[in-house]
Amino acid sequence: MPFRLLIPLGLLCALLPQHHGAPGPDGSAPDPAHYRERVKAMFYHAYDSYLENAFPFDELRPLTCDGHDTWGSFSLTLIDALDTLLILGNVSEFQRVVEVLQDSVDFDIDVNASVFETNIRGGLLSAHLLSKKAGVEVEAGWPCSGPLLRMAEEAARKLLPAFQTPTGMPYGTVNLLHGVNPGETPVTCTAGIGTFIVEFATLSSLTGDPVFEDVARVALMRLWESRSDIGLVGNHIDVLTGKWVAQDAGIGAGVDSYFEYLVKGAILLQDKKLMAMFLEYNKAIRNYTRFDDWYLWVQMYKGTVSMPVFQSLEAYWPGLQSLIGDIDNAMRTFLNYYTVWKQFGGLPEFYNIPQGYTVEKREGYPLRPELIESAMYLYRATGDPTLLELGRDAVESIEKISKVECGFATIKDLRDHKLDNRMESFFLAETVKYLYLLFDPTNFIHNNGSTFDAVITPYGECILGAGGYIFNTEAHPIDPAALHCCQRLKEEQWEVEDLMREFYSLKRSRSKFQKNTVSSGPWEPPARPGTLFSPENHDQARERKPAKQKVPLLSCPSQPFTSKLALLGQVFLDSS
């Protein structure tokens, strides 16, 4: 069926806002400085409204000017907005909020919390790593210790019981005080299983406790082992049996951040296995779900189309493509999605591609960031002014349609611009942040390595703030260099201890010593997921010496696989 526009063009022009910052007669792009200030004003209108009307609740209800708890009752919007404050340059408010969070946030509460949402929306790790840059007086040993790090670790430990399943794949919900409820459903979405490696590996590196990275890797590997013969994964799976409950395969809701974390985990950890897994998925996705640079939903075992729809959550995909250097395909898909934005002044949750219109009961736009996120990545890669135009359109549309007295309201229906009484925390954590970074090319987040900070830790000197930040799926930036700050001298100390034992042991031969040296090969999951949490294995994991790395102090780790991090935050294949 050919695409068709089902609303008159005259009505469309009347519904969409007029762009006073549009390119002029000479075709010039929107003025970044002008829109940067507009975005900053948007942030403070929403942020101040939350503080005045909703704190300490999780989120603001902008139509009634009050608050409500949504994901766990720990002032989620304040935590989510913390690193955005620093990116906007507000050091004093960052410092104030850090003190407030230390005094007010308590994870030892009888609340059922989403394992996925608690992990991704808690910006504590990011705020911890940015504390020194924000002028916070950090304690001795930072970044390997600190109050925000301890809070992040406490929250993560509350989530660990969810991973105690026969498959190693976590339950979707956990009670922060009592663990997994006896009647908890074993059905979890794919993204809810595969979206932990960025945060949990960072936490393991900073704390020295491998359990967090271990459980994240097991969950990733179990999903990988559960893919179909044609290389696709479904939407929901039973974490007790490993059987797929929903067999729709695509790149959107319920699956999205699993693919995202394979790429970002590969970059963050320099892990060629994770990148290889994504590239295999990418082949299957192209073969079975891509049609004319759109991505449809298909049956995971047969590849037949099940839903010819575009979901707004899929708009992250062009940005992810840019991270592996696939710029041409990324831009073509981005432009498809941008046409939908232009049609409605936002992205509806579901868009029927053959009909060219919204899907019933999925007409809303909750101010999601994904298309803006892709624009930011692609603009860093290409400098194409079309991407700034999307940023301009987003600012104008959101202000015109969703701005109310107490913040910005979710758009319930893009056809008539009816509003809903909710402002999700990701609006401040992601949407505003990506808009600001799109229009702020000199922001410290975009550092190309020309400046950095040398930090003394208990384990030696390390470099921080040189750029290459990895955003988690809630746009909280992680400094990849920090993962090497809290272990290097420990490794060197263990090497010396090995050499001393060898020197004084007359019974050992040199060949035997080499045979027993710790291997530096890729990580392998345990043979039986159920053994992961036995006390003996956990103690052994804590005592296990890490792989030896011949990395001199004050140097970046080598990148031994085909995908390498470039200056503009992209990964390009050697063949490109």
Coordinates of C-alpha atoms in Angstrom, one line a residue:
M1 CA 0.0 0.0 0.0
P2 CA 1.5 3.4 -0.9
F3 CA 2.1 5.9 1.8
R4 CA -0.6 8.6 2.2
L5 CA -0.9 11.7 4.3
L6 CA -4.3 11.6 6.0
I7 CA -4.5 15.3 7.1
P8 CA -4.7 18.3 4.8
L9 CA -1.4 20.1 4.4
G10 CA -3.1 23.4 5.3
L11 CA -4.2 22.0 8.6
L12 CA -0.8 20.5 9.2
C13 CA 0.8 23.9 8.7
A14 CA -1.6 25.5 11.1
L15 CA -1.0 22.8 13.8
L16 CA 2.8 23.0 13.6
P17 CA 4.6 25.9 15.4
Q18 CA 6.1 28.7 13.3
H19 CA 9.9 28.6 13.5
H20 CA 11.2 32.1 14.3
G21 CA 14.7 30.6 14.4
A22 CA 14.4 28.9 11.1
P23 CA 17.1 29.3 8.4
G24 CA 17.0 32.7 6.7
P25 CA 16.8 33.5 3.0
D26 CA 20.5 32.6 2.7
G27 CA 19.7 29.0 3.9
S28 CA 21.7 29.5 7.1
A29 CA 21.2 26.9 9.9
P30 CA 19.5 27.7 13.2
D31 CA 21.6 29.8 15.5
P32 CA 23.1 27.4 18.1
A33 CA 23.6 30.1 20.7
H34 CA 20.0 31.2 20.5
Y35 CA 18.6 27.7 20.9
R36 CA 21.1 26.8 23.6
E37 CA 19.6 29.6 25.8
R38 CA 16.1 28.5 24.9
V39 CA 16.9 24.9 26.0
K40 CA 18.4 26.1 29.2
A41 CA 15.2 28.1 29.9
M42 CA 13.2 25.0 29.2
F43 CA 15.2 23.0 31.7
Y44 CA 14.9 25.5 34.5
H45 CA 11.1 26.0 34.0
A46 CA 10.7 22.2 34.4
Y47 CA 13.3 21.8 37.1
D48 CA 12.1 24.6 39.3
S49 CA 8.5 23.4 38.9
Y50 CA 9.5 20.0 40.2
L51 CA 11.3 21.4 43.2
E52 CA 8.5 23.8 44.1
N53 CA 5.6 21.4 43.5
A54 CA 6.7 17.8 43.5
F55 CA 9.9 17.1 45.5
P56 CA 10.5 14.7 47.2
F57 CA 8.2 12.6 45.1
D58 CA 9.7 10.8 42.0
E59 CA 8.0 12.9 39.3
L60 CA 6.1 16.1 38.7
R61 CA 2.4 16.2 37.7
P62 CA 2.4 19.4 35.7
L63 CA -1.3 19.9 35.2
T64 CA -2.2 19.7 38.9
C65 CA 1.1 21.1 40.1
D66 CA 1.9 18.3 42.5
G67 CA 4.0 15.2 42.6
H68 CA 3.7 11.4 42.7
D69 CA 5.9 8.3 43.1
T70 CA 6.4 6.2 40.0
W71 CA 9.5 4.0 40.0
G72 CA 10.5 3.6 43.6
S73 CA 10.0 6.7 45.8
F74 CA 13.5 8.1 45.9
S75 CA 13.2 11.6 44.4
L76 CA 13.9 10.1 41.0
T77 CA 13.7 13.4 39.0
L78 CA 16.3 15.1 41.2
I79 CA 18.7 12.2 40.7
D80 CA 18.0 12.0 37.0
A81 CA 18.6 15.8 36.5
L82 CA 21.8 16.0 38.5
D83 CA 24.4 15.6 35.8
T84 CA 22.3 17.8 33.4
L85 CA 22.9 20.6 35.9
L86 CA 26.6 20.3 35.4
I87 CA 26.3 20.0 31.6
L88 CA 24.4 23.3 31.7
G89 CA 27.1 24.8 33.9
N90 CA 25.3 25.1 37.2
V91 CA 28.0 24.0 39.6
S92 CA 26.4 25.5 42.7
E93 CA 23.1 23.7 42.3
F94 CA 24.9 20.4 41.5
Q95 CA 26.8 20.8 44.8
R96 CA 23.6 21.6 46.7
V97 CA 21.7 18.6 45.3
V98 CA 24.5 16.2 46.1
E99 CA 24.2 17.2 49.8
V100 CA 20.4 16.9 49.6
L101 CA 20.6 13.4 48.1
Q102 CA 23.0 12.2 50.7
D103 CA 20.7 13.4 53.5
S104 CA 17.4 12.3 52.0
V105 CA 17.6 9.3 49.7
D106 CA 17.1 5.9 51.4
F107 CA 17.0 2.6 49.4
D108 CA 16.2 0.6 52.5
I109 CA 12.4 0.9 52.0
D110 CA 9.5 -1.5 51.5
V111 CA 8.9 -0.7 47.8
N112 CA 8.5 -2.8 44.7
A113 CA 10.9 -1.2 42.2
S114 CA 11.6 -1.9 38.5
V115 CA 15.1 -3.5 38.3
F116 CA 15.6 -2.0 34.8
E117 CA 14.4 1.5 35.7
T118 CA 16.2 1.7 39.0
N119 CA 19.4 0.8 37.3
I120 CA 19.2 3.2 34.3
R121 CA 17.5 6.2 35.9
G122 CA 19.8 6.4 38.9
G123 CA 22.5 9.0 37.8
L124 CA 24.5 8.4 41.0
L125 CA 27.5 6.8 39.2
S126 CA 27.7 9.6 36.7
A127 CA 27.3 12.3 39.4
H128 CA 30.0 10.6 41.4
L129 CA 32.5 10.6 38.5
L130 CA 31.6 14.3 37.7
S131 CA 31.8 15.5 41.3
K132 CA 35.4 16.8 41.2
K133 CA 34.7 18.7 38.0
A134 CA 31.6 20.2 39.7
G135 CA 33.8 21.5 42.5
V136 CA 32.5 19.1 45.1
E137 CA 35.1 18.4 47.9
V138 CA 35.8 14.7 47.2
E139 CA 37.1 12.4 49.8
A140 CA 40.6 10.8 49.8
G141 CA 40.5 7.8 47.4
W142 CA 38.1 9.3 44.9
P143 CA 37.0 8.1 42.3
C144 CA 37.4 4.7 44.0
S145 CA 35.4 5.9 47.0
G146 CA 32.8 8.5 47.8
P147 CA 29.3 9.0 49.2
L148 CA 27.5 8.9 45.8
L149 CA 29.5 5.7 44.9
R150 CA 28.4 4.1 48.1
M151 CA 24.8 5.1 47.4
A152 CA 25.0 3.6 43.9
E153 CA 26.5 0.4 45.3
E154 CA 23.7 0.2 47.9
A155 CA 21.1 0.6 45.2
A156 CA 22.7 -2.1 43.0
R157 CA 22.9 -4.6 45.8
K158 CA 19.2 -4.2 46.3
L159 CA 18.8 -5.3 42.7
L160 CA 21.0 -8.4 42.9
P161 CA 18.3 -10.8 44.3
A162 CA 16.5 -10.4 41.0
F163 CA 19.3 -12.2 39.2
Q164 CA 19.0 -15.3 41.3
T165 CA 17.2 -17.4 38.7
P166 CA 18.0 -20.7 37.0
T167 CA 19.0 -18.8 33.8
G168 CA 20.8 -15.9 35.4
M169 CA 18.3 -13.5 33.7
P170 CA 16.7 -11.2 36.2
Y171 CA 13.1 -10.7 37.3
G172 CA 11.6 -7.4 36.3
T173 CA 10.7 -6.2 39.7
V174 CA 12.3 -6.5 43.2
N175 CA 11.3 -5.3 46.6
L176 CA 14.1 -3.1 47.9
L177 CA 13.6 -4.4 51.4
H178 CA 12.6 -8.1 51.0
G179 CA 13.9 -9.1 47.6
V180 CA 11.9 -10.8 44.9
N181 CA 8.2 -11.3 46.0
P182 CA 7.1 -15.0 45.9
G183 CA 4.4 -14.3 43.4
E184 CA 6.6 -12.2 41.0
T185 CA 6.0 -12.9 37.3
P186 CA 9.0 -14.6 35.7
V187 CA 8.3 -12.8 32.3
T188 CA 10.7 -10.0 31.6
C189 CA 11.3 -7.9 28.5
T190 CA 14.6 -8.4 26.6
A191 CA 15.8 -4.9 27.4
G192 CA 15.0 -5.5 31.1
I193 CA 17.6 -8.3 31.0
G194 CA 20.3 -6.9 28.7
T195 CA 20.6 -3.3 30.0
F196 CA 23.0 -3.6 32.9
I197 CA 26.6 -4.0 31.6
V198 CA 27.4 -0.3 31.4
E199 CA 26.4 0.6 35.0
F200 CA 27.3 -2.7 36.6
A201 CA 30.7 -3.0 35.0
T202 CA 31.5 0.5 36.0
L203 CA 30.4 -0.2 39.5
S204 CA 32.6 -3.4 39.7
S205 CA 35.6 -1.5 38.4
L206 CA 35.2 1.3 41.0
T207 CA 34.4 -0.9 44.0
G208 CA 36.5 -3.9 43.2
D209 CA 33.6 -6.3 43.6
P210 CA 33.1 -8.3 40.4
V211 CA 29.6 -9.6 41.3
F212 CA 27.9 -6.7 39.4
E213 CA 29.7 -7.1 36.1
D214 CA 29.4 -10.9 36.5
V215 CA 25.6 -10.9 36.7
A216 CA 25.3 -8.4 33.9
R217 CA 27.5 -10.5 31.6
V218 CA 25.6 -13.7 32.4
A219 CA 22.3 -12.1 31.6
L220 CA 23.7 -10.8 28.2
M221 CA 25.1 -14.2 27.3
R222 CA 21.8 -16.0 28.2
L223 CA 20.0 -13.7 25.8
W224 CA 22.6 -14.4 23.1
E225 CA 22.2 -18.1 23.6
S226 CA 18.4 -17.8 23.3
R227 CA 18.3 -16.1 19.9
S228 CA 16.5 -17.9 17.1
D229 CA 18.1 -19.9 14.2
I230 CA 17.8 -16.8 12.0
G231 CA 19.6 -14.6 14.6
L232 CA 16.8 -12.7 16.2
V233 CA 15.5 -12.3 19.7
G234 CA 11.9 -11.8 20.9
N235 CA 10.3 -9.2 23.1
H236 CA 9.6 -11.0 26.4
I237 CA 11.1 -14.2 27.9
D238 CA 10.4 -16.4 30.9
V239 CA 13.5 -16.0 33.1
L240 CA 12.9 -19.3 34.9
T241 CA 12.6 -21.5 31.8
G242 CA 14.3 -19.4 29.1
K243 CA 11.4 -19.8 26.8
W244 CA 10.2 -16.8 24.7
V245 CA 6.7 -15.6 25.6
A246 CA 6.5 -12.7 23.1
Q247 CA 8.1 -13.6 19.8
D248 CA 8.0 -10.3 18.0
A249 CA 11.5 -9.2 16.9
G250 CA 12.5 -5.6 16.2
I251 CA 14.6 -2.7 17.5
G252 CA 12.0 -0.9 19.5
A253 CA 10.1 -1.1 22.8
G254 CA 11.1 -4.1 25.0
V255 CA 14.3 -4.8 23.0
D256 CA 16.0 -1.4 22.2
S257 CA 18.6 -0.9 25.0
Y258 CA 19.8 -4.5 24.8
F259 CA 21.3 -3.7 21.4
E260 CA 22.4 -0.3 22.6
Y261 CA 24.4 -1.8 25.5
L262 CA 26.1 -4.4 23.4
V263 CA 27.7 -1.5 21.4
K264 CA 28.3 0.8 24.4
G265 CA 29.5 -2.1 26.6
A266 CA 32.0 -3.0 23.8
I267 CA 33.3 0.5 23.7
L268 CA 33.4 1.1 27.4
L269 CA 35.1 -2.3 28.2
Q270 CA 37.0 -2.7 24.9
D271 CA 35.3 -6.0 24.6
K272 CA 35.4 -7.5 21.1
K273 CA 33.0 -10.3 22.0
L274 CA 30.2 -7.8 22.8
M275 CA 30.8 -6.0 19.5
A276 CA 30.8 -9.2 17.5
M277 CA 27.5 -10.1 19.1
F278 CA 26.0 -6.8 18.0
L279 CA 27.3 -7.1 14.5
E280 CA 25.8 -10.5 14.1
Y281 CA 22.4 -9.1 15.3
N282 CA 22.8 -6.2 13.0
K283 CA 23.1 -8.6 10.0
A284 CA 19.9 -10.4 11.0
I285 CA 18.1 -7.1 11.6
R286 CA 19.0 -5.8 8.2
N287 CA 18.0 -9.1 6.5
Y288 CA 14.6 -9.5 8.1
T289 CA 13.3 -6.2 9.6
R290 CA 14.6 -3.4 7.3
F291 CA 12.4 -2.2 4.5
D292 CA 13.2 1.1 2.6
D293 CA 15.3 2.3 5.6
W294 CA 12.4 1.6 8.0
Y295 CA 12.5 -1.2 10.6
L296 CA 9.4 -3.3 11.0
W297 CA 8.5 -6.0 13.6
V298 CA 8.8 -9.6 12.5
Q299 CA 8.3 -13.1 13.9
M300 CA 11.6 -14.1 15.5
Y301 CA 11.7 -17.6 14.1
K302 CA 10.3 -17.1 10.6
G303 CA 11.1 -13.4 9.8
T304 CA 7.6 -12.7 8.6
V305 CA 6.2 -9.3 9.2
S306 CA 4.0 -9.1 12.4
M307 CA 3.7 -5.3 12.8
P308 CA 4.4 -2.8 10.1
V309 CA 4.9 0.0 12.6
F310 CA 7.5 2.5 13.6
Q311 CA 7.7 3.1 17.4
S312 CA 9.1 6.3 18.8
L313 CA 11.6 4.4 20.9
E314 CA 13.2 3.1 17.8
A315 CA 14.5 6.6 17.0
Y316 CA 17.7 5.8 19.0
W317 CA 18.8 3.5 16.2
P318 CA 20.4 6.0 13.8
G319 CA 22.5 7.3 16.7
L320 CA 23.6 3.7 17.5
Q321 CA 24.4 3.2 13.8
S322 CA 26.7 6.2 13.9
L323 CA 28.6 4.7 16.8
I324 CA 29.7 1.8 14.6
G325 CA 30.4 4.2 11.7
D326 CA 27.4 3.3 9.5
I327 CA 26.7 7.0 8.8
D328 CA 24.9 6.7 5.4
N329 CA 22.3 4.2 6.7
A330 CA 21.9 6.2 9.9
M331 CA 21.1 9.4 8.0
R332 CA 18.6 7.7 5.7
T333 CA 16.7 6.2 8.6
F334 CA 16.9 9.4 10.6
L335 CA 15.3 11.4 7.7
N336 CA 12.5 8.9 7.6
Y337 CA 11.8 9.4 11.3
Y338 CA 12.2 13.2 10.9
T339 CA 9.3 13.2 8.4
V340 CA 7.1 11.8 11.1
W341 CA 8.1 14.5 13.5
K342 CA 7.3 17.1 10.8
Q343 CA 3.9 15.6 10.2
F344 CA 2.8 15.8 13.9
G345 CA 5.2 18.1 15.8
G346 CA 6.5 15.1 17.7
L347 CA 6.8 11.3 17.4
P348 CA 3.7 9.3 18.2
E349 CA 4.4 6.1 20.2
F350 CA 3.3 4.0 17.2
Y351 CA 3.2 5.0 13.6
N352 CA 1.6 2.8 10.9
I353 CA 4.2 2.9 8.1
P354 CA 2.0 1.8 5.2
Q355 CA -0.9 4.1 6.2
G356 CA 1.4 7.0 7.1
Y357 CA -0.6 7.8 10.3
T358 CA -0.8 7.1 14.0
V359 CA -2.0 3.8 15.6
E360 CA -5.1 3.9 17.7
K361 CA -4.4 4.4 21.4
R362 CA -0.7 5.0 20.6
E363 CA -1.0 8.6 19.5
G364 CA 0.8 10.2 22.4
Y365 CA 4.3 11.7 22.7
P366 CA 5.7 11.7 26.3
L367 CA 8.5 14.1 25.3
R368 CA 10.9 11.2 24.5
P369 CA 14.5 12.0 23.6
E370 CA 15.5 9.3 21.1
L371 CA 15.3 11.2 17.9
I372 CA 17.1 14.2 19.5
E373 CA 19.7 11.8 20.8
S374 CA 20.3 10.5 17.3
A375 CA 20.5 14.0 15.9
M376 CA 23.2 14.9 18.5
Y377 CA 25.3 11.8 17.6
L378 CA 24.9 12.4 13.9
Y379 CA 25.7 16.1 14.1
R380 CA 28.9 15.3 15.9
A381 CA 29.8 12.9 13.1
T382 CA 28.7 14.9 10.1
G383 CA 28.0 18.6 10.9
D384 CA 24.9 18.3 8.7
P385 CA 22.7 21.4 9.4
T386 CA 19.6 19.3 8.9
L387 CA 20.2 17.9 12.3
L388 CA 20.2 21.3 13.9
E389 CA 16.9 21.9 12.2
L390 CA 15.5 18.9 14.0
G391 CA 16.7 20.4 17.3
R392 CA 15.0 23.7 16.4
D393 CA 11.8 21.9 15.6
A394 CA 11.9 20.0 18.8
V395 CA 12.4 23.2 20.9
E396 CA 9.6 25.0 19.1
S397 CA 7.1 22.1 19.2
I398 CA 7.7 21.2 22.9
E399 CA 7.4 24.8 24.0
K400 CA 4.3 25.5 21.9
I401 CA 2.4 22.3 22.6
S402 CA 3.4 20.9 26.0
K403 CA 4.6 23.9 28.1
V404 CA 2.2 24.7 31.0
E405 CA 2.5 26.8 34.2
C406 CA 4.1 24.0 36.2
G407 CA 6.5 22.4 33.7
F408 CA 6.0 20.4 30.5
A409 CA 3.2 17.9 30.2
T410 CA 3.2 14.7 28.2
I411 CA 1.3 15.0 25.0
K412 CA -1.6 12.5 25.2
D413 CA -2.6 12.8 21.5
L414 CA -0.5 14.4 18.8
R415 CA -3.5 14.8 16.6
D416 CA -5.3 17.4 18.7
H417 CA -2.5 18.2 21.2
K418 CA -4.4 17.1 24.3
L419 CA -2.1 16.8 27.4
D420 CA -1.6 14.3 30.1
N421 CA -0.7 15.0 33.7
R422 CA 2.8 13.7 33.8
M423 CA 6.4 14.9 33.2
E424 CA 8.7 11.9 33.2
S425 CA 12.1 12.2 34.7
F426 CA 13.8 11.4 31.4
F427 CA 12.7 14.8 30.1
L428 CA 15.3 16.5 32.3
A429 CA 17.8 13.6 32.1
E430 CA 17.7 13.0 28.4
T431 CA 15.5 15.2 26.2
V432 CA 16.8 18.6 27.4
K433 CA 20.4 17.3 27.8
Y434 CA 20.6 16.0 24.2
L435 CA 19.1 19.2 22.9
Y436 CA 21.6 21.3 24.8
L437 CA 24.5 19.2 23.7
L438 CA 23.3 19.4 20.1
F439 CA 23.6 23.2 20.3
D440 CA 26.7 23.3 22.4
P441 CA 29.7 22.0 20.4
T442 CA 32.3 23.2 23.0
N443 CA 30.7 21.5 26.0
F444 CA 33.1 19.4 28.1
I445 CA 31.2 16.3 27.2
H446 CA 32.5 16.8 23.6
N447 CA 36.1 17.0 24.7
N448 CA 38.4 15.5 22.1
G449 CA 41.2 14.7 24.5
S450 CA 42.8 18.2 24.3
T451 CA 42.3 18.7 28.1
F452 CA 42.2 16.3 31.0
D453 CA 42.7 16.0 34.7
A454 CA 45.4 13.9 36.4
V455 CA 44.1 12.4 39.6
I456 CA 46.0 10.6 42.4
T457 CA 44.2 7.6 43.7
P458 CA 45.3 4.9 46.2
Y459 CA 46.3 2.8 43.2
G460 CA 48.4 5.4 41.4
E461 CA 47.8 8.3 39.0
C462 CA 45.1 8.2 36.4
I463 CA 43.6 10.5 33.7
L464 CA 40.0 11.6 33.8
G465 CA 37.9 14.1 31.9
A466 CA 39.6 13.5 28.5
G467 CA 36.3 12.8 26.7
G468 CA 34.9 9.7 25.1
Y469 CA 32.0 9.7 27.5
I470 CA 29.6 6.8 27.2
F471 CA 26.0 7.7 27.8
N472 CA 23.9 5.1 29.5
T473 CA 20.4 4.6 28.1
E474 CA 19.1 7.4 30.4
A475 CA 21.8 9.8 29.1
H476 CA 24.0 9.6 32.2
P477 CA 27.6 10.0 31.0
I478 CA 30.3 7.6 32.2
D479 CA 34.0 8.5 31.9
P480 CA 35.6 5.3 30.4
A481 CA 39.0 6.3 31.9
A482 CA 37.6 5.9 35.4
L483 CA 37.3 2.2 34.9
H484 CA 41.1 2.0 35.0
C485 CA 41.7 4.2 38.0
C486 CA 41.0 1.7 40.8
Q487 CA 42.9 -1.4 39.8
R488 CA 46.1 -0.7 38.1
L489 CA 48.6 -0.8 41.0
K490 CA 46.7 -3.7 42.5
E491 CA 47.5 -5.7 39.4
E492 CA 51.2 -4.6 39.5
Q493 CA 51.4 -5.6 43.2
W494 CA 50.0 -9.0 42.4
E495 CA 52.5 -9.4 39.6
V496 CA 55.3 -8.6 42.1
E497 CA 53.9 -11.1 44.6
D498 CA 53.8 -13.8 41.9
L499 CA 57.5 -13.1 41.0
M500 CA 58.6 -13.2 44.6
R501 CA 56.8 -16.5 45.2
E502 CA 58.5 -17.9 42.1
F503 CA 61.9 -16.7 43.1
Y504 CA 61.7 -18.4 46.6
S505 CA 60.0 -21.6 45.4
L506 CA 62.7 -24.1 44.4
K507 CA 60.2 -26.7 43.4
R508 CA 58.5 -24.7 40.7
S509 CA 59.8 -24.7 37.2
R510 CA 59.6 -21.7 34.8
S511 CA 57.3 -23.6 32.5
K512 CA 54.9 -24.5 35.3
F513 CA 54.9 -20.8 36.4
Q514 CA 53.9 -19.7 32.9
K515 CA 51.2 -22.3 32.8
N516 CA 49.7 -21.1 36.0
T517 CA 49.8 -17.4 35.1
V518 CA 46.4 -15.8 34.9
S519 CA 45.1 -15.7 31.4
S520 CA 44.2 -12.4 29.8
G521 CA 41.6 -14.0 27.4
P522 CA 38.1 -12.9 27.0
W523 CA 35.6 -13.4 29.9
E524 CA 33.5 -16.5 29.8
P525 CA 30.3 -17.0 31.7
P526 CA 30.1 -19.6 34.4
A527 CA 29.1 -23.1 33.2
R528 CA 26.0 -23.1 35.4
P529 CA 24.3 -19.7 36.1
G530 CA 22.9 -21.1 39.4
T531 CA 26.4 -21.3 40.8
L532 CA 27.0 -17.6 40.5
F533 CA 25.7 -16.7 43.9
S534 CA 27.1 -19.5 46.1
P535 CA 29.1 -18.0 48.9
E536 CA 32.2 -20.0 47.9
N537 CA 32.2 -18.8 44.3
H538 CA 31.5 -15.2 45.3
D539 CA 34.5 -15.2 47.7
Q540 CA 36.7 -16.8 45.1
A541 CA 35.6 -14.2 42.6
R542 CA 36.5 -11.4 45.0
E543 CA 39.9 -12.9 45.6
R544 CA 40.6 -13.8 41.9
K545 CA 43.4 -11.8 40.4
P546 CA 42.4 -9.8 37.4
A547 CA 44.0 -10.3 34.0
K548 CA 47.4 -8.9 33.7
Q549 CA 47.6 -5.8 31.6
K550 CA 50.8 -4.4 30.2
V551 CA 49.5 -0.8 30.4
P552 CA 51.9 1.8 31.6
L553 CA 50.6 4.5 34.0
L554 CA 49.2 7.6 32.4
S555 CA 48.3 5.9 29.2
C556 CA 45.1 4.8 27.6
P557 CA 44.5 1.1 27.2
S558 CA 45.1 -0.3 23.7
Q559 CA 42.1 -1.1 21.5
P560 CA 42.9 -4.5 20.0
F561 CA 39.8 -5.2 18.1
T562 CA 38.4 -3.9 14.8
S563 CA 36.1 -1.2 16.2
K564 CA 38.0 1.8 17.7
L565 CA 36.8 4.9 19.5
A566 CA 37.5 8.0 17.5
L567 CA 37.7 11.6 18.6
L568 CA 34.2 12.6 17.9
G569 CA 32.7 9.8 20.0
Q570 CA 32.3 7.3 17.2
V571 CA 33.5 3.8 16.5
F572 CA 34.7 3.2 13.0
L573 CA 35.4 -0.2 11.5
D574 CA 39.0 -0.6 10.2
S575 CA 37.5 -1.3 6.7
S576 CA 35.7 2.1 6.6

